[in-house]
Every structure is written in structure tokens, then in C-alpha cells.
Coordinates of C-alpha atoms and ligand atoms in Angstrom, one line a residue:
X1 CA 16.1 24.4 -1.3
X2 CA 13.9 22.0 0.9
X3 CA 10.6 20.7 0.0
X4 CA 7.2 22.0 1.7
X5 CA 5.2 19.0 3.2
X6 CA 1.7 19.6 4.7
X7 CA -0.2 17.6 7.4
X8 CA -2.9 15.3 5.5
X9 CA -3.1 12.7 7.9
X10 CA -1.8 12.7 11.7
X11 CA 0.3 9.9 13.0
X12 CA -2.9 9.8 15.6
X13 CA -5.1 9.5 12.6
X14 CA -3.4 7.1 10.7
X15 CA -3.0 4.7 14.3
X16 CA -6.9 4.7 15.1
X17 CA -7.6 3.9 11.7
X18 CA -5.3 1.4 11.8
X19 CA -7.0 -0.2 15.0
X20 CA -10.2 -0.4 13.6
X21 CA -9.0 -2.2 10.5
X22 CA -7.1 -4.8 12.0
X23 CA -10.0 -5.4 14.5
X24 CA -12.5 -5.9 10.9
X25 CA -9.4 -8.8 9.3
X26 CA -9.4 -10.0 12.7
X27 CA -13.3 -10.7 12.7
X28 CA -12.7 -11.7 9.3
X29 CA -10.6 -14.0 9.0
X30 CA -11.4 -15.9 12.4
X31 CA -9.9 -19.8 12.6
X32 CA -7.3 -18.1 9.4
X33 CA -4.0 -18.3 8.5
X34 CA -3.2 -15.2 7.3
X35 CA -0.5 -14.6 4.7
X36 CA 0.1 -10.6 4.2
X37 CA 1.9 -10.0 1.5
X38 CA 3.6 -6.3 1.0
X39 CA 4.7 -4.8 -1.8
X40 CA 7.5 -3.4 -1.1
X41 CA 9.1 -0.6 0.1
X42 CA 6.0 2.1 -0.3
X43 CA 3.8 -0.7 2.6
X44 CA 6.6 -1.2 5.0
X45 CA 5.1 0.8 7.8
X46 CA 1.9 -0.3 7.0
X47 CA 2.3 -3.8 7.0
X48 CA 4.1 -3.9 10.3
X49 CA 1.7 -1.6 11.8
X50 CA -1.3 -3.6 10.9
X51 CA 0.4 -6.9 11.4
X52 CA 1.6 -6.0 15.1
X53 CA -2.4 -5.5 15.6
X54 CA -3.5 -8.5 14.5
X55 CA -4.5 -11.5 17.1
X56 CA -5.0 -14.2 14.5
X57 CA -2.1 -16.4 13.3
X58 CA -0.1 -14.0 10.6
X59 CA 3.2 -15.2 8.4
X60 CA 4.8 -12.5 6.1
X61 CA 6.7 -12.0 2.7
X62 CA 7.4 -9.0 0.6
X63 CA 7.8 -8.3 -2.9
X64 CA 9.1 -5.4 -5.3
X65 CA 7.7 -4.1 -8.2
X66 CA 8.6 -0.6 -10.5
X67 CA 6.7 2.3 -9.9
X68 CA 7.5 6.0 -10.3
X69 CA 11.0 5.9 -10.1
X70 CA 12.6 9.6 -8.8
X71 CA 9.3 10.7 -10.7
X72 CA 5.1 11.7 -9.7
X73 CA 4.0 10.3 -12.3
X74 CA 3.3 6.6 -13.0
X75 CA 5.2 5.6 -16.0
X76 CA 3.1 2.7 -17.0
X77 CA 5.5 -0.3 -16.8
X78 CA 5.6 -2.6 -14.0
X79 CA 8.1 -4.9 -13.1
X80 CA 9.3 -7.7 -11.0
X81 CA 12.0 -6.8 -8.9
X82 CA 12.1 -8.8 -5.8
X83 CA 9.9 -11.8 -5.8
X84 CA 8.1 -13.4 -2.9
X85 CA 10.5 -15.8 -1.5
X86 CA 7.7 -18.7 -0.6
X87 CA 4.6 -19.8 -2.9
X88 CA 1.4 -18.7 -2.5
X89 CA -0.7 -22.2 -2.8
X90 CA -3.7 -22.9 -0.5
X91 CA -3.3 -19.8 1.8
X92 CA -5.3 -17.1 2.7
X93 CA -3.5 -14.1 1.2
X94 CA -4.0 -10.6 1.5
X95 CA -2.0 -8.4 -0.5
X96 CA -0.5 -5.3 1.6
X97 CA -0.4 -2.0 -0.4
X98 CA 0.3 1.6 0.1
X99 CA -1.6 3.1 -2.0
X100 CA -3.6 2.8 -5.0
X101 CA -3.8 4.8 -8.2
X102 CA -4.4 4.9 -11.2
X103 CA -4.0 0.6 -10.2
X104 CA -2.1 -0.4 -12.9
X105 CA 0.6 -1.6 -10.9
X106 CA -1.7 -4.0 -8.7
X107 CA -3.9 -5.0 -11.6
X108 CA -0.9 -6.7 -12.9
X109 CA -0.1 -8.0 -9.9
X110 CA -2.8 -9.5 -9.1
X111 CA -3.4 -11.6 -12.3
X112 CA 0.6 -12.9 -11.3
X113 CA -0.2 -13.5 -7.9
X114 CA -3.8 -15.2 -8.8
X115 CA -2.0 -17.5 -11.0
X116 CA -0.1 -19.3 -7.9
X117 CA -2.9 -20.3 -6.9
X118 CA -3.7 -19.0 -3.2
X119 CA -6.9 -20.4 -1.5
X120 CA -8.2 -16.3 -0.9
X121 CA -7.0 -13.0 -1.9
X122 CA -8.1 -9.9 -1.4
X123 CA -6.4 -5.9 -1.1
X124 CA -5.6 -3.8 1.8
X125 CA -4.2 -0.3 0.5
X126 CA -3.8 2.6 2.9
X127 CA -4.6 5.2 0.7
X128 CA -6.6 5.3 -2.3
X129 CA -7.3 7.9 -5.1
X130 CA -10.6 6.3 -6.9
X131 CA -11.1 9.2 -8.8
X132 CA -7.3 8.3 -10.3
X133 CA -8.5 4.9 -11.5
X134 CA -8.1 3.7 -14.8
X135 CA -8.5 0.3 -14.1
X136 CA -11.0 -2.4 -12.2
X137 CA -8.6 -2.4 -9.1
X138 CA -11.0 -2.3 -5.8
X139 CA -9.5 -3.0 -2.7
X140 CA -11.4 -5.0 -0.2
X141 CA -9.9 -3.0 2.8
X142 CA -9.3 0.9 2.4
X143 CA -7.9 3.4 4.9
X144 CA -8.5 6.7 3.7
X145 CA -9.5 8.0 0.3
X146 CA -7.6 10.7 -0.4
X147 CA -7.6 13.3 -3.4
X148 CA -5.7 13.7 -6.5
X149 CA -2.0 15.0 -4.6
X150 CA 0.5 13.5 -4.4
X151 CA 1.1 12.4 -0.9
X152 CA 4.3 11.2 1.2
X153 CA 5.7 10.0 5.0
X154 CA 4.0 6.4 6.2
X155 CA 6.0 4.4 3.8
X156 CA 5.4 7.0 1.1
X157 CA 8.3 8.4 -0.3
X158 CA 9.6 10.9 -3.3
X159 CA 13.1 10.2 -4.5
X160 CA 13.7 7.7 -1.6
X161 CA 12.8 10.6 1.0
X162 CA 10.2 11.0 3.6
X163 CA 9.2 7.5 3.9
X164 CA 10.1 8.1 8.1
X165 CA 7.8 10.4 8.2
X166 CA 5.3 9.5 11.4
X167 CA 2.2 11.6 9.2
X168 CA 0.7 11.3 6.2
X169 CA 1.6 14.8 3.9
X170 CA 0.8 16.0 0.4
X171 CA 4.2 16.9 -1.0
X172 CA 3.9 20.9 -2.3
X173 CA 4.7 21.1 -5.9
X174 CA 8.0 23.8 -6.3
X175 CA 6.6 27.0 -7.1
X176 CA 7.8 28.6 -10.0
X177 CA 8.6 31.7 -11.1
Ligands
LIG201 P1 -0.8 2.7 -9.4 O1 -0.2 1.9 -9.8 O2 -2.2 2.5 -8.2 O3 -0.8 4.3 -10.6 O4 0.5 3.5 -8.8 C1 0.8 2.7 -7.5 C2 2.3 3.5 -6.8 O5 2.5 4.2 -7.1 C3 2.1 3.2 -5.3 O6 2.5 2.1 -4.9 C4 3.5 4.1 -5.2 O7 4.3 3.6 -5.2 C5 3.4 4.8 -5.9 N1 2.5 6.5 -5.8 C6 1.3 6.6 -5.8 N2 0.4 7.6 -5.9 C7 1.1 8.0 -4.9 C8 1.6 9.2 -4.5 O8 0.4 9.9 -3.9 N3 2.6 9.0 -3.7 C9 3.9 8.2 -3.4 N4 4.6 8.9 -3.0 N5 3.8 7.7 -4.3 C10 2.9 7.2 -5.3

């Protein structure tokens, strides 16, 4: 049976928001080189689309942490699966994440990355589900606040599928008889 997905944020809406976000970041980091740290795999599309719109000097690195596996619920267990290739020391780091839900993943990750002594560290998220937060994680840049629904597309998956959707959609729960 195929999954039902309804559009929450269209390709155009996401592109417009990315333009706006990039202008703000270009202004905030004027005169600096920004080091984008994308969290795999969900932030790949967002990181690249954002980077393409930045006019300040940009370097990029990626790391991978464990997430929900094949489920739609957080396990609460965070594990670094692939670490960064380069040190963060003295760099102006912008962590680029697909979505903040409970905040558990980023709460852990930001502590680990702060210990590497970047010159500055900020957090940029494509989506935020503020009502789900159980930690004090707060993003410096957010594209969209969304309700408590499980979303896919623009990098976000369900069981590794749907990352390639050019829009963000809500995955409808399967109907039970
Ligand atoms: P948190 O630790 O904040 O609870 O969860 C963060 C991670 O859970 C995200 O990076 C993402 O991988 C996953 N996640 C949270 N909400 C969603 C969602 O609605 N859809 C998808 N596909 N992943 C989500």
C-alpha cells in the first residue's frame, strides 16, 4: 500500500523562505567566512540550497548522528555515526539541521561541538516543532514553525523514502480498520 502525503509547504514557499533566510545570514556574517555544518542526511537539500544563496565566503562539512531509525518516534538515543572531517576551532560555525522536534539530538550535539572551541556557533533549522520541545534548544534561524505532524520531503525521510520530494508534506498515518 502506498503512503498518503499532503503538501504542507510548497516548493515555491520553501524557495522564497530560503531567499529571505540567506539575505539575513549574508548580513549577519558580513566580513566573515561561515562554516556550515550539515547534519546528515536530512539537512543535505536544505544545506546545499542555503549555501547556493550565500554570497559571503562559505565552507561546508557534514556529520551524521543516529535519529529515528525506521520509526516516526524519537528513541532518545543519540550516537555520532560519521564525525566532521575538519576541526571547528576559531571558525564561525552555523549548524544546519532539518528539523528540531524534542531537541534531544541538538542538545547533545551542540554540547559536543561547543567543546571544539569554535569562534561562534549558531543553529539554523528548516523546520521547528516548538510544542514538542523537551530541552532548552533554541534555533537562531528558523524557516518555518510547524504543528506536531510527521513530515517528509526536502531531505526528510520516512524509512529512507521521500527525501527527494521538492516540497514538504505531511505523511498521513495509515488507516486502521
Ligand atoms: P529531536 O531530537 O529534536 O527529537 O529529533 C530531531 C531529528 O528527528 C531530526 O533531525 C529528524 O531526523 C527527526 N525528525 C523529527 N521530526 C521529524 C518529522 O516530522 N519528520 C521526519 N522525517 N523526521 C523527523
